[in-house]
Coordinates of C-alpha atoms in Angstrom, one line a residue:
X16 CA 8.7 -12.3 78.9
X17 CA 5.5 -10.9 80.0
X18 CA 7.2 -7.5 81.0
X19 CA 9.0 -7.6 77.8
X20 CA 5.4 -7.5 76.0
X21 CA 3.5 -5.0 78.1
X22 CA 6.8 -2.3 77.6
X23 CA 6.3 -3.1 74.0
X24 CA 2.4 -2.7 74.2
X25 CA 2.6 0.5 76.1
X26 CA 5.1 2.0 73.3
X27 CA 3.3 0.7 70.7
X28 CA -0.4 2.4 72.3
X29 CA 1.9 5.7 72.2
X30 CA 2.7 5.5 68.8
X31 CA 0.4 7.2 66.6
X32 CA 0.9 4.7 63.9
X33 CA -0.6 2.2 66.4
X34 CA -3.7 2.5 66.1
X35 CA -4.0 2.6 62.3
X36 CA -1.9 -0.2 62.6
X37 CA -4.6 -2.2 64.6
X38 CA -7.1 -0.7 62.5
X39 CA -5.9 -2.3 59.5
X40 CA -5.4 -5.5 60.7
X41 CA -8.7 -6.0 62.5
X42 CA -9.9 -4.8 59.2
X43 CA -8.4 -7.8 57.3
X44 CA -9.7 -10.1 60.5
X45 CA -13.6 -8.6 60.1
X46 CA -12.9 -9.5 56.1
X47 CA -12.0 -13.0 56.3
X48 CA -14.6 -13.4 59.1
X49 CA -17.2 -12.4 56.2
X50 CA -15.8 -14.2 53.7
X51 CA -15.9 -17.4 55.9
X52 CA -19.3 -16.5 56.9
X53 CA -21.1 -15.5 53.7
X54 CA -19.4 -17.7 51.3
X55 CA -22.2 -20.5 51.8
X56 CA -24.5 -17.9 50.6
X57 CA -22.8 -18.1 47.1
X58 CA -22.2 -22.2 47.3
X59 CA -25.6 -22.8 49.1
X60 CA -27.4 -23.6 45.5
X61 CA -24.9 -25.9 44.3
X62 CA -24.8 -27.8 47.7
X63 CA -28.3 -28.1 47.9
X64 CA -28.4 -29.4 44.4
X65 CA -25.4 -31.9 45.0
X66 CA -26.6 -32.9 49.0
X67 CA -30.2 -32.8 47.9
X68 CA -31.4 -30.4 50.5
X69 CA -34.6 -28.2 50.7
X70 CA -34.8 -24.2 51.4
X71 CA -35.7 -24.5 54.9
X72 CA -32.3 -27.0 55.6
X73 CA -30.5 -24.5 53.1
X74 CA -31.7 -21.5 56.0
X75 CA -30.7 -23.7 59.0
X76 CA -27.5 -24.5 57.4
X77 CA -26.4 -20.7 56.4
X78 CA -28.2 -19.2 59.5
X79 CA -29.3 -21.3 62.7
X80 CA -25.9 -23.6 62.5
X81 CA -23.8 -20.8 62.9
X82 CA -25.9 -18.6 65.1
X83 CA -26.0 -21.0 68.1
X84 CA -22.5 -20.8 69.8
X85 CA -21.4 -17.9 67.7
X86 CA -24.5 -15.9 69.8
X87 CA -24.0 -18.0 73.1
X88 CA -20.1 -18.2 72.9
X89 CA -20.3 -13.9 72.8
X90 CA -21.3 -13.2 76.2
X91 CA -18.4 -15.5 77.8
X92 CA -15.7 -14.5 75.3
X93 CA -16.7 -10.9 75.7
X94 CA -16.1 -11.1 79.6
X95 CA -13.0 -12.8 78.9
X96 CA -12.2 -10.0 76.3
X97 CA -12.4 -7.5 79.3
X98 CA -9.8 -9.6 81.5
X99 CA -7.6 -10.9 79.4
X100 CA -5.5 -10.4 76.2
X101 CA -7.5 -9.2 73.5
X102 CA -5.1 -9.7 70.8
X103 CA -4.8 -13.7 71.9
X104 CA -8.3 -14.1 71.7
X105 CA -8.9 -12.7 68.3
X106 CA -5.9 -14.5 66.9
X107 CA -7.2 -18.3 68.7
X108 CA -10.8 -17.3 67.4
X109 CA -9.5 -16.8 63.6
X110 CA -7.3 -20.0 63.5
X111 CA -10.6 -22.2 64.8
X112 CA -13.3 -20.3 62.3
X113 CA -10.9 -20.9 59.8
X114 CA -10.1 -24.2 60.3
X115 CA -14.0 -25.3 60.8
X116 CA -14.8 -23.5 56.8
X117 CA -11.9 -26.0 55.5
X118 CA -14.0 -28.6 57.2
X119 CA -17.4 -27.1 55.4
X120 CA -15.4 -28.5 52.3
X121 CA -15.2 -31.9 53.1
X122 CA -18.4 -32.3 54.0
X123 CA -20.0 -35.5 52.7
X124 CA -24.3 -34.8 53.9
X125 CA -26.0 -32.0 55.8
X126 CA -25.2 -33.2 59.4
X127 CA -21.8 -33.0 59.0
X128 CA -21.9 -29.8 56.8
X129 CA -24.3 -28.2 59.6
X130 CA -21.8 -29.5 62.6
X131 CA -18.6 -27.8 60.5
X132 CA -20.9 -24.6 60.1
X133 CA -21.4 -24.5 64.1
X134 CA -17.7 -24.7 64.4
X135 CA -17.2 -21.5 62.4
X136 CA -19.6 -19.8 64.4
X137 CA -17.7 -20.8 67.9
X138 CA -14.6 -19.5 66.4
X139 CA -16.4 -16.5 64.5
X140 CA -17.6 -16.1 68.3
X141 CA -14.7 -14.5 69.3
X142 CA -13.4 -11.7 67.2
X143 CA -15.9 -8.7 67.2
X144 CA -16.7 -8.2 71.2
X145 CA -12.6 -7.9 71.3
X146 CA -12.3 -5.6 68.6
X147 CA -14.3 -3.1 69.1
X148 CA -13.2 -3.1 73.0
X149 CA -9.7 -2.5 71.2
X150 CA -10.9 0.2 68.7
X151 CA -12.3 1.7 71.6
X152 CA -9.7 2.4 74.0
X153 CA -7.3 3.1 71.0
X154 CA -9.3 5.9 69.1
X155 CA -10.9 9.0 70.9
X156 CA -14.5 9.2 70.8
X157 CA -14.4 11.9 68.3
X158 CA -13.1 9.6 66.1
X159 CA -14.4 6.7 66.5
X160 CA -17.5 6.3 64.6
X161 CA -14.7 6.8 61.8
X162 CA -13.0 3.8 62.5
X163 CA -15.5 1.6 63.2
X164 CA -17.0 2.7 59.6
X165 CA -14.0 2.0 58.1
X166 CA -14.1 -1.8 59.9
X167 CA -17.4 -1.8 58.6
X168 CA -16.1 -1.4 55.0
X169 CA -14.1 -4.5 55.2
X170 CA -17.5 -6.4 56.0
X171 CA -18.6 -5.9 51.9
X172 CA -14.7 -6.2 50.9
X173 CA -15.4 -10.0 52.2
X174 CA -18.9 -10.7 51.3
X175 CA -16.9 -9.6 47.7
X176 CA -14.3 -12.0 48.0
X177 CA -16.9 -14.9 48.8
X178 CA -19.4 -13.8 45.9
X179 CA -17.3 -13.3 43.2
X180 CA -14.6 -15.7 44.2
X181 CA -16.7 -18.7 45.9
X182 CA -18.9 -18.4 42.5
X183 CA -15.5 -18.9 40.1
X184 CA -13.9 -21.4 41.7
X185 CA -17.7 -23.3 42.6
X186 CA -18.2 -22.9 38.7
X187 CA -15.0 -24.5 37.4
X188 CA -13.9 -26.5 40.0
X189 CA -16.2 -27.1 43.2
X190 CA -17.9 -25.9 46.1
X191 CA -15.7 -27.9 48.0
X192 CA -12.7 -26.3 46.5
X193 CA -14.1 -22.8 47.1
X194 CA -14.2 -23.6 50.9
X195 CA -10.9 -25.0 51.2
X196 CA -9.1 -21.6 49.9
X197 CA -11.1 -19.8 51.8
X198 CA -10.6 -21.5 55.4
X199 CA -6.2 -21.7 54.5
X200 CA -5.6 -17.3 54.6
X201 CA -6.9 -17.1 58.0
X202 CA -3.9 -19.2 59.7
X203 CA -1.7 -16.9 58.1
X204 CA -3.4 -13.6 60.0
X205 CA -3.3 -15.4 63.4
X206 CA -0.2 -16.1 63.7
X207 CA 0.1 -12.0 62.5
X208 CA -1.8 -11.0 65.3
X209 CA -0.2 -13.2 67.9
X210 CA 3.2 -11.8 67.1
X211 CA 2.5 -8.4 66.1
X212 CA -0.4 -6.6 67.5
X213 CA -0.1 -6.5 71.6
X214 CA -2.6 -5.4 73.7
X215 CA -2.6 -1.6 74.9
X216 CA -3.3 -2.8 78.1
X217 CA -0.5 -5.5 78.7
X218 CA -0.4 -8.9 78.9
X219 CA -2.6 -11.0 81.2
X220 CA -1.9 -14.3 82.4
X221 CA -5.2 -16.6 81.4
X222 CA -5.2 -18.2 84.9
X223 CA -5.3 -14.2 86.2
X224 CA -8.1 -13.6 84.1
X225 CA -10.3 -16.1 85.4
X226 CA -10.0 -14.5 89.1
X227 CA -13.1 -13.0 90.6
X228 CA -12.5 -9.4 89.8
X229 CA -15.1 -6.8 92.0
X230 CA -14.0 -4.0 90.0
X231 CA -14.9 -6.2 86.9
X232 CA -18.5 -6.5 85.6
X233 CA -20.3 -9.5 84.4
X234 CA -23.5 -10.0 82.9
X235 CA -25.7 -9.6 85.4
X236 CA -24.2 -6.2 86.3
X237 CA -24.4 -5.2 82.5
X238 CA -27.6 -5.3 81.9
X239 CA -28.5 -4.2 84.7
X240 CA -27.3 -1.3 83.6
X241 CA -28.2 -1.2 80.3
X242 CA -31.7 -1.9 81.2
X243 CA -32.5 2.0 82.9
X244 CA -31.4 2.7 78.9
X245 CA -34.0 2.3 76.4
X246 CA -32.1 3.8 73.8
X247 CA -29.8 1.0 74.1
X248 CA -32.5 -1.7 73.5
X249 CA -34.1 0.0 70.4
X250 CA -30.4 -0.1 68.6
X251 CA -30.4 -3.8 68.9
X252 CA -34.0 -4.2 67.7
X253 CA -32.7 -2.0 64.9
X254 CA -29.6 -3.8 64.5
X255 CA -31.0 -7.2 64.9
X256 CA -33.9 -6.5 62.4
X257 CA -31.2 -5.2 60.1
X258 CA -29.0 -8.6 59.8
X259 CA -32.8 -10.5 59.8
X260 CA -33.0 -8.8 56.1
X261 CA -29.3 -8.9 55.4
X262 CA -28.6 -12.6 56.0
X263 CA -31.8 -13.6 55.4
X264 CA -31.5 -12.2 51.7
X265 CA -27.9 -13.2 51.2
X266 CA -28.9 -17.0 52.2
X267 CA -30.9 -16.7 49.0
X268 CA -28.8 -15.1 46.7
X269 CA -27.7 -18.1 44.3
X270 CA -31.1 -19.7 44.6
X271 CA -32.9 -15.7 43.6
X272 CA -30.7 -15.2 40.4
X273 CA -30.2 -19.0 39.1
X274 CA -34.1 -20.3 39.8
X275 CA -35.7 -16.8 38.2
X276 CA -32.9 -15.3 35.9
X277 CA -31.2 -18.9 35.0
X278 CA -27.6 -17.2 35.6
X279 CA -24.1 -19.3 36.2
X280 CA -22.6 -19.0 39.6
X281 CA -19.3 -17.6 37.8
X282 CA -21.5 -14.7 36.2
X283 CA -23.7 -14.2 39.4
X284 CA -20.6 -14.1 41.9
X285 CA -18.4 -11.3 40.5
X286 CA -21.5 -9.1 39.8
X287 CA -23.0 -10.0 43.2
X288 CA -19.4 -9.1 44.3
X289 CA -18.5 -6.4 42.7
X290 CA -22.4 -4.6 43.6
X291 CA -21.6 -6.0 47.5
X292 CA -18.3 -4.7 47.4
X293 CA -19.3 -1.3 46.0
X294 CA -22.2 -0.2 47.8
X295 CA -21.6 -2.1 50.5
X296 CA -18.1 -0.6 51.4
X297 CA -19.5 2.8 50.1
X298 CA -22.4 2.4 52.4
X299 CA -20.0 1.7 55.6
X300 CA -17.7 4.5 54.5
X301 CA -20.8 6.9 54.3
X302 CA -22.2 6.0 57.4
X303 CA -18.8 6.5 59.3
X304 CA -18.6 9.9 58.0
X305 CA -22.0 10.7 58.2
X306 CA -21.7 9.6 62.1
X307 CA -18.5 11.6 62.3
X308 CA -19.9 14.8 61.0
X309 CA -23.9 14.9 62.1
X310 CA -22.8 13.7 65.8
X311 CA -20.8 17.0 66.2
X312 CA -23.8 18.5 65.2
X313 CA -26.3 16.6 67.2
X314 CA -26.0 13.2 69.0
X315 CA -29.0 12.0 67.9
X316 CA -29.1 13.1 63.9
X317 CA -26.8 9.8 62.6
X318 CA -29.2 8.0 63.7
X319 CA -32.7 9.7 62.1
X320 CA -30.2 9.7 59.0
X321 CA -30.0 5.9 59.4
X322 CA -33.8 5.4 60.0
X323 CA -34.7 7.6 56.9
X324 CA -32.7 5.6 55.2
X325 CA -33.8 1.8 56.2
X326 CA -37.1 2.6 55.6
X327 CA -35.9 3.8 51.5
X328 CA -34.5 0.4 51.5
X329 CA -37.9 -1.7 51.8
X330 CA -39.1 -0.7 48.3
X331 CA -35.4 -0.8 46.6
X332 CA -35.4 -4.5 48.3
X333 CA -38.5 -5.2 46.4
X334 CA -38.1 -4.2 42.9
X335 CA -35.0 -5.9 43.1
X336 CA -36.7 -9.1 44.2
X337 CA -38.7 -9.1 40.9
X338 CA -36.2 -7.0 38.4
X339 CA -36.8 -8.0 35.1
X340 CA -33.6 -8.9 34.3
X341 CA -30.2 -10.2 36.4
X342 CA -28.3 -7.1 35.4
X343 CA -31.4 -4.8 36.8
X344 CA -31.8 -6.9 40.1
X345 CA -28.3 -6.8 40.9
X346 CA -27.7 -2.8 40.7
X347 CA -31.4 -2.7 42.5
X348 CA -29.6 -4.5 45.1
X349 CA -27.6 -2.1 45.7
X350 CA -29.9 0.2 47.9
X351 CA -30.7 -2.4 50.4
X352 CA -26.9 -3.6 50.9
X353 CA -26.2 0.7 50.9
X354 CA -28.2 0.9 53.8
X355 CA -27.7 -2.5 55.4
X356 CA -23.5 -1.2 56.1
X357 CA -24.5 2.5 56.6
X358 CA -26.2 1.7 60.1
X359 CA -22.9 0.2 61.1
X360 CA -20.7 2.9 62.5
X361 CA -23.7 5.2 63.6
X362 CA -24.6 2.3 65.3
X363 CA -22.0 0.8 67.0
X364 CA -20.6 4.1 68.3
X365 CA -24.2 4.8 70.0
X366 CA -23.7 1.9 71.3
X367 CA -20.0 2.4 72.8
X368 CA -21.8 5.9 74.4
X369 CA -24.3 4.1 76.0
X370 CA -22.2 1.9 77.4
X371 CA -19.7 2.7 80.2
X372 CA -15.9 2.0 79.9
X373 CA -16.4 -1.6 81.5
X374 CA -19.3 -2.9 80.2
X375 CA -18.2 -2.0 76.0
X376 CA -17.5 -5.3 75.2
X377 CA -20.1 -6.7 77.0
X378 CA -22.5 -4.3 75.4
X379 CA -21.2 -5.4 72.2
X380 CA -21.8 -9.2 73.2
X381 CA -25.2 -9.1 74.4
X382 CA -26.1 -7.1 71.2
X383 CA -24.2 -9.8 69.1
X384 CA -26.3 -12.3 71.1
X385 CA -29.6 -11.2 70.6
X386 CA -28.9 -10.3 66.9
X387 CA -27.0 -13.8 66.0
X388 CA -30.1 -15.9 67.2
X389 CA -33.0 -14.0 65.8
X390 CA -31.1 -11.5 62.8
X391 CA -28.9 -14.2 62.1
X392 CA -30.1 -17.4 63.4
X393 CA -34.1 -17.2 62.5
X394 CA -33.7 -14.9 59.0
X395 CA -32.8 -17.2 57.0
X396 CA -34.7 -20.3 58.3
X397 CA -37.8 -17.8 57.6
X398 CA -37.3 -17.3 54.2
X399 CA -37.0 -21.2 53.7
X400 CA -39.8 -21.9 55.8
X401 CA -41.9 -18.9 53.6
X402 CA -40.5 -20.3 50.3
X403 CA -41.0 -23.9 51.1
X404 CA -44.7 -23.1 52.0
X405 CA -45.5 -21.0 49.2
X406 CA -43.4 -23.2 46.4
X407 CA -46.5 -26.3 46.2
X408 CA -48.8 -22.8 44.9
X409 CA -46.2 -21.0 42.7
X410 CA -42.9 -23.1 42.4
X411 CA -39.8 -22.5 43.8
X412 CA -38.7 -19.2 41.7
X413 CA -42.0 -17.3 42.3
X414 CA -42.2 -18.7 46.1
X415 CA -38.5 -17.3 46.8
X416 CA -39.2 -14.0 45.2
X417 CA -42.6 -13.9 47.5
X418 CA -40.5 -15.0 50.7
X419 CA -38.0 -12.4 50.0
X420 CA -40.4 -9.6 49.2
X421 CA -42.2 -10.5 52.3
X422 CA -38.7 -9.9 54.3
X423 CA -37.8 -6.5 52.4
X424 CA -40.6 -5.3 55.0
X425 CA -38.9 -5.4 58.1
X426 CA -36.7 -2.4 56.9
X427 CA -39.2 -0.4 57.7
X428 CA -39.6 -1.8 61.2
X429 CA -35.6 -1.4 61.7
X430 CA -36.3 2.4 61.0
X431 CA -38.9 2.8 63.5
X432 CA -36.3 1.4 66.1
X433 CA -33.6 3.6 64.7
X434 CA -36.0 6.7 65.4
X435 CA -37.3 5.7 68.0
X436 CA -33.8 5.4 69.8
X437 CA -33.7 8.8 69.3
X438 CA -36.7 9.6 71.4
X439 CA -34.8 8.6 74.5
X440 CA -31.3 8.7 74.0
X441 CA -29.5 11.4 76.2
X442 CA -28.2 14.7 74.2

């Protein structure tokens, strides 16, 4: 059997359709792993109002719960994603995320809603170290900022999905409901990618890929190499203060536009959706393209491009924050969620150069690591903490929009990294 499925792997890799192939389903896989992710965002008002919860429990429950073994499980899985079958481990890691987000639904108080939240992350945990290692050894490196843009699109397609369809289904039926249908699809896709997408590089035996491998390298070996590169270190500060803004904001979507503009979660969702969706997957596609095209020009340029424009997105963040109106603070939006996709594939294919052929998944982990517990894991317990602090002085619409406004700030610091990654990174 296993011979059967590395002939079939190694005619598959040879196929051109292959890789698209792969492409698309990973796609679907990165957009149900944001719609799983980011559809508390949406629901987070209504639970707080129905588990009485505050803002800094609403920020450890959409952050810090799923930040701890999604960051800590990275580094293992993404070792494991260098040994074994990549394909296996994507599929086992969507069937448990998904699982956990039905489990979100039936949560009855915040303990047990937090506990189902660290479940998604374990699953969650799995899925991008092994898909970019598969991206990587199926598209050249001309192309690959390309495709990891167009993975990044899917990441807006999701947060869409969760906005406008977690706030219908909260609004006439329940936030319980809303996590229920969005925990059932991914079942579907694992069983897809166990028995249609096999790994380019055969199949492993699990028992095999736990060996001591010399010609394998671990953590220890990774960043000791990756330390001699600098460059390497300001992308995740960049990256990791970019998801500090992202998810820090999103956490407070529902509780931004129903405390200060009164809005219903039906309303909110499919315009929070359709703006997410929009200039979200238009921001990804750009800065795919945009890596494509200025890296053939100079290695470097994608990423002053990406700087330039993180910095644009600390004032657009703001005047959103206090738009006078819903419609006007939604389209606002829109220039921090542009730029908050268009880092991706400059990114994340600096990244895949700075890392050698055995350490790209692991280079992908440890960034994953150090972003999940401080972008992911401490953004949006800040803007609770902030909001709760300042809400005794100006109540809890004018604290949020201080909290948030406060955040929109460390846009500009994500540029600085993004430039100053520039400043060392090899030509």
């Amino acid at each position: 059997m296993a011979g059967l499925e590395t002939t079939a792997a190694n005619k598959l890799s040879a196929s051109s359709r292959y890789p698209n192939y792969v492409l698309g389903v990973l796609f679907v896989v990165t957009m149900l792993n944001f719609l799983d992710r980011q559809i508390i965002s949406i629901l987070a008002e209504p639970v707080k109002r129905d588990l009485g919860l505050t803002d800094t429990q609403i920020g450890l429950m959409t952050g810090l719960s799923f930040a701890i073994f999604y960051t800590t499980l990275a580094i293992p899985v993404a070792a494991l994603a260098d040994k074994w079958n990549r394909s296996r481990i994507i599929a086992i890691a969507i069937a448990i995320w998904s699982a956990m987000t039905v489990l979100c639904g039936l949560a009855t108080n915040f303990v047990q809603l937090f506990l189902a939240r660290v479940g998604v992350g374990v699953g969650e945990a799995g899925s991008a170290p092994a898909s970019h290692s598969l991206i990587a050894d199926l598209f050249p490196p001309e192309r690959r900022a390309g495709a990891l843009g167009i993975l990044g699109m899917s990441v807006p397609i999701g947060a869409f999905i969760a906005y406008a369809g977690g706030g219908w289904v909260a609004e006439n039926f329940s936030w319980r409901v809303a996590f229920l249908m969005a925990g059932l699809p991914g079942i579907i896709i694992a069983l897809v990618i166990w028995f249609t997408v096999p790994d380019p590089r055969g199949n492993v035996s699990l028992a095999a890929a736990f060996k001591p491998d010399p010609d394998k390298v671990g953590l220890k070996e990774a960043l000791k190499e990756l330390s001699s590169k600098p460059a390497y270190w300001h992308l995740v500060a960049a990256g990791v203060l970019v998801q500090f803004v992202s998810y820090g904001l999103a956490s407070f979507y529902g509780g931004l536009f129903v405390r200060v503009h009164e809005i219903g979660y039906g309303e909110l969702g499919w315009k929070l959706g359709v703006m997410v969706g929009v200039s979200g997957g238009f921001g990804a596609w750009v800065g795919g393209k945009a890596g494509d095209y200025f890296g053939k020009l100079r290695p470097t340029l994608p990423l002053l491009v990406a700087a330039l424009i993180m910095v644009l997105a600390a004032p657009g963040m703001i005047w959103a924050i206090y738009g006078p109106s819903a419609n006007v603070a939604v389209i606002l939006l829109a220039i921090p969620t542009f730029a908050a996709t268009f880092y991706y594939g400059p990114n994340f294919a600096a990244l895949q150069k700075l890392a050698s052929d055995e350490t790209r998944a692991m280079a992908v982990a440890i960034y994953l690591l150090i972003a999940g517990i401080i972008g992911l894991g401490v953004g949006p317990v800040f803007v609770g903490i902030l909001s709760d602090t300042f809400a005794g002085e100006l109540g809890e619409a004018a604290a949020l929009q201080r909290a948030l406004a406060i955040l929109a700030l460390f846009n500009i610091w994500a540029g600085f990294h993004f430039w100053r990654a520039t400043r060392s990174m090899p030509e």
